[in-house]
Short mmCIF file of C-alpha atoms in Angstrom, two decimals:
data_model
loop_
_atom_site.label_atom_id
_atom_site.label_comp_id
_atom_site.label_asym_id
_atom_site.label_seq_id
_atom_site.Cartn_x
_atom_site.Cartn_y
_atom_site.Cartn_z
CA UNK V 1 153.07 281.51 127.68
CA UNK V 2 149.90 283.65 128.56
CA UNK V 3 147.99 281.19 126.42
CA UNK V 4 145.53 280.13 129.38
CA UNK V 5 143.55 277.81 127.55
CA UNK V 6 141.97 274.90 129.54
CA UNK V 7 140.28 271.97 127.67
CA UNK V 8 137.66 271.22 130.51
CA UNK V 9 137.79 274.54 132.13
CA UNK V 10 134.28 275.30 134.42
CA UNK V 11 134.67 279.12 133.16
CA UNK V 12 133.03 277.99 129.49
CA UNK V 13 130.32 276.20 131.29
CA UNK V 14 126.51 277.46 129.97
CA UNK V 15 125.46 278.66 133.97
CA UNK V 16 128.76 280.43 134.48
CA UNK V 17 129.25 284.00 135.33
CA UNK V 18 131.30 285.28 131.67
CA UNK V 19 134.66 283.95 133.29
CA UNK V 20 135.70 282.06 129.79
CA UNK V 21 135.06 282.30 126.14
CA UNK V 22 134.91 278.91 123.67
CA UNK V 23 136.82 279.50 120.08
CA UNK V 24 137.24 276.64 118.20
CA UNK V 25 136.10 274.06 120.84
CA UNK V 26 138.57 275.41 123.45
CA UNK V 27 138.08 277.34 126.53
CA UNK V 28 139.99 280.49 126.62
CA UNK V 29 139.96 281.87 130.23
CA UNK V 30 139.14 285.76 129.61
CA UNK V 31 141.13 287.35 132.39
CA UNK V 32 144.66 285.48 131.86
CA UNK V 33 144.62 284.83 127.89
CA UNK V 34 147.00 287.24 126.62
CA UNK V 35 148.06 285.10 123.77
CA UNK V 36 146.46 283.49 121.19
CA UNK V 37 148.90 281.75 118.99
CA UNK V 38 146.30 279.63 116.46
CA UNK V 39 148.48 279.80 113.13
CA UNK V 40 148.73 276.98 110.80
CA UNK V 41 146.38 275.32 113.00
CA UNK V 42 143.81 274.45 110.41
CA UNK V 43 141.00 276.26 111.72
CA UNK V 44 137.95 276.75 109.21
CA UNK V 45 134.82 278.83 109.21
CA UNK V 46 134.62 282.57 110.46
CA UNK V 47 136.20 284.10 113.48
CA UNK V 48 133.69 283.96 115.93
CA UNK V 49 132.88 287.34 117.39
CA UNK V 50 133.12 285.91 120.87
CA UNK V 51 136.82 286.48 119.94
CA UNK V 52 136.08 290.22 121.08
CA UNK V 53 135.74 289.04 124.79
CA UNK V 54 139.68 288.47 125.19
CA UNK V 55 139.81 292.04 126.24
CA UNK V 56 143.64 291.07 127.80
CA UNK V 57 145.06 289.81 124.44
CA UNK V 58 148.37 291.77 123.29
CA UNK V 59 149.02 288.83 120.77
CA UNK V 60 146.31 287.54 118.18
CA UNK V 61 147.96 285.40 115.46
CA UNK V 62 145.49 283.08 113.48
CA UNK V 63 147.69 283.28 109.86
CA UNK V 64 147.73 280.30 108.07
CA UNK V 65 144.44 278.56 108.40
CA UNK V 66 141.29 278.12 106.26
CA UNK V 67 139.31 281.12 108.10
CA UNK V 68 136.49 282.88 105.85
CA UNK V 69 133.80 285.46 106.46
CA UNK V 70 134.48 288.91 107.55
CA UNK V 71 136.95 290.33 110.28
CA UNK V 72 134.64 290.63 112.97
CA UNK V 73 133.48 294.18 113.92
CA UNK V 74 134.43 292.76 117.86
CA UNK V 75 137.73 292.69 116.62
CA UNK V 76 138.03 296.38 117.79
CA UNK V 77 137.14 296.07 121.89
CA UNK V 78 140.61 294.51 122.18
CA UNK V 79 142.48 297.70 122.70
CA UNK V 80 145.69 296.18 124.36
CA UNK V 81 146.42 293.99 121.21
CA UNK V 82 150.16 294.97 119.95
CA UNK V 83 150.01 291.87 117.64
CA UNK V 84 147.23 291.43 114.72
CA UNK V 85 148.20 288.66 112.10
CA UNK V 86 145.21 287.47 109.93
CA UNK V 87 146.94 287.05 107.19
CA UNK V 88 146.79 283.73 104.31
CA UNK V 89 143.25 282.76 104.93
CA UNK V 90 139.92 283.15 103.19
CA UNK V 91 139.23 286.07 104.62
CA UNK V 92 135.93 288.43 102.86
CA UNK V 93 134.72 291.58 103.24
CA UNK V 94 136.07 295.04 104.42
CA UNK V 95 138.36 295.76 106.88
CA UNK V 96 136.04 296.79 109.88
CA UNK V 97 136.29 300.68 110.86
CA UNK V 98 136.56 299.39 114.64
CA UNK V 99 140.41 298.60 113.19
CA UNK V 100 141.18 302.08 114.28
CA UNK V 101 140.14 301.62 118.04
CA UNK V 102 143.53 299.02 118.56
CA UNK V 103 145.54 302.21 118.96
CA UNK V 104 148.02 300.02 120.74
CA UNK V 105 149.03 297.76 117.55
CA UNK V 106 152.58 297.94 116.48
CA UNK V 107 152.15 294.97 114.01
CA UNK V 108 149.42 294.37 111.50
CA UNK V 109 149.12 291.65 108.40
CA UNK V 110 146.28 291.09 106.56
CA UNK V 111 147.80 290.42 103.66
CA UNK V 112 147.18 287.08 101.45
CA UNK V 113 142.89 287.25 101.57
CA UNK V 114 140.19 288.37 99.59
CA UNK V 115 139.36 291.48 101.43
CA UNK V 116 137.82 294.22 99.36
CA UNK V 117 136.73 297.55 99.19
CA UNK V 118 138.38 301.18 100.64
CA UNK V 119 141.03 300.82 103.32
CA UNK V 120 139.24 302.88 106.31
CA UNK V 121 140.05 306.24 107.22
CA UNK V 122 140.10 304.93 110.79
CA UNK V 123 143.97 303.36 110.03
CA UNK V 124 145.15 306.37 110.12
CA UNK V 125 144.61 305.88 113.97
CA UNK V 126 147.21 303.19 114.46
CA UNK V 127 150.33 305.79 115.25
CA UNK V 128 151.94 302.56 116.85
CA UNK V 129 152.41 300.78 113.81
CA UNK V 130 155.68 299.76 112.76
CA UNK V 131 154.44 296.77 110.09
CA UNK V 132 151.79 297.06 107.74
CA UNK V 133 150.70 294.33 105.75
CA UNK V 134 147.85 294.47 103.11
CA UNK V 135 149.24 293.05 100.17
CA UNK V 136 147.45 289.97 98.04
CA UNK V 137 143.95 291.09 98.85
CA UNK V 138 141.67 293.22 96.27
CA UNK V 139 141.63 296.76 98.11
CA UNK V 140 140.72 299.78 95.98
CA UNK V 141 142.04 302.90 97.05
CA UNK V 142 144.46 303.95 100.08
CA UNK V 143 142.54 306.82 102.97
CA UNK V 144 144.36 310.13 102.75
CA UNK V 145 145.33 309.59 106.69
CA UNK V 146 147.26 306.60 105.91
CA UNK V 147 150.25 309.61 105.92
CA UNK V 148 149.61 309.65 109.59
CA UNK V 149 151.58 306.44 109.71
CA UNK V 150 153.01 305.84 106.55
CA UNK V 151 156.78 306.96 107.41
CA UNK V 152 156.85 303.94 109.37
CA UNK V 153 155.48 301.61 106.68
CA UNK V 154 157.31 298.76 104.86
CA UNK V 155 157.43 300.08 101.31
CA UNK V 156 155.49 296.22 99.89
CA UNK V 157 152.64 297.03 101.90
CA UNK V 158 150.23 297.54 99.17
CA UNK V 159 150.97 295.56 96.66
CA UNK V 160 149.17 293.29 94.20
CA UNK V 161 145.35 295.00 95.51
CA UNK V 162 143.19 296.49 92.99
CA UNK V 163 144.40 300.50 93.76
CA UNK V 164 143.94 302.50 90.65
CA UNK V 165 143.06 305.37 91.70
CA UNK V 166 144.21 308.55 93.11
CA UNK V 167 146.41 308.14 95.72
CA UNK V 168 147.45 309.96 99.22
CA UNK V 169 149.49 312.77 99.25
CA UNK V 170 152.32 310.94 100.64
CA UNK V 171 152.14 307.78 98.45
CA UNK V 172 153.15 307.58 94.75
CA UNK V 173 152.97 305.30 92.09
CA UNK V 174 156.16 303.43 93.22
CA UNK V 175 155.45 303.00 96.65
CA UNK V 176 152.25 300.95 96.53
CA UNK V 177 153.73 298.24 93.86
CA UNK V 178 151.98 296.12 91.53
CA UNK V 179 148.96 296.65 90.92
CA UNK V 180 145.81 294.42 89.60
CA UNK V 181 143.95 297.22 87.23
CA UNK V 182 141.52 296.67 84.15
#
């Protein structure tokens, strides 16, 4: 399933030569992981940044669980990821500008966190996308290059943030939803 993990694998060991990467207690083998399929798994604490090493991922799905901290700047080196899903955790923070670098992503859900602040300019990057999920989180305004990808865009994917300002030339009122203003 191009989930290569191995419970005792020699890769993770402390004298080895970078072949593996430990998330969570398990050894992910960093040439042959392509898949990592953690949701509703229970996992707590932040996303280690180690995650960044599974340069081969296409698939990172870790919705569902108890994560917290920040999305992890690391988050960015893996470039062949078509798959993001981080969304229903505990999840802080901003979304990292390194977002922009998965140029490959067709599929993206952060929604149902407590992520804050500006959406980066840097999504605007992510010509790929087909799904956009931000909804549920506490976002306060929308980048003007979100109309880079925006015809594409599932029409709930803003809603219930905290955007009350102006908006992108391509969005109105209607299309970002429900809204959580003062």
């Amino acid at each position: 399933n191009g989930d290569a993990r191995e419970d005792n694998c020699g890769v993770c060991d402390s004298d080895s030569t970078n072949d593996g990467v430990t998330l969570w207690g398990i050894c992910y083998s960093i040439e042959n992981t392509t898949e990592l399929n953690l949701h509703h798994t229970q996992l707590t604490g932040a996303i280690p940044p180690e995650i960044g090493n599974l340069i081969n991922l296409t698939h990172l799905w870790l919705a569902g669980n108890q994560l917290t901290g920040s999305i992890p700047v690391e988050i960015g080196n893996l470039s062949n990821l078509t798959w993001l899903s981080l969304s229903t955790n505990q999840l802080t923070g901003s979304i990292p500008v390194e977002i922009g670098n998965l140029s490959n992503l067709t599929y993206l859900s952060l929604s149902f966190n407590q992520l804050t602040g500006s959406i980066p300019f840097e999504i605007g990057n992510l010509t790929n996308l087909t799904t956009l999920h931000l909804s549920h989180n506490q976002f306060t305004s929308i980048p003007e290059s979100i109309c880079q990808i925006y015809p594409n865009l599932i029409p709930s994917t803003f809603f219930i943030n905290n955007i009350c300002g102006e908006l992108p030339s391509c969005l109105t009122v209607d299309d970002i939803g429900t809204q959580d203003c003062p």
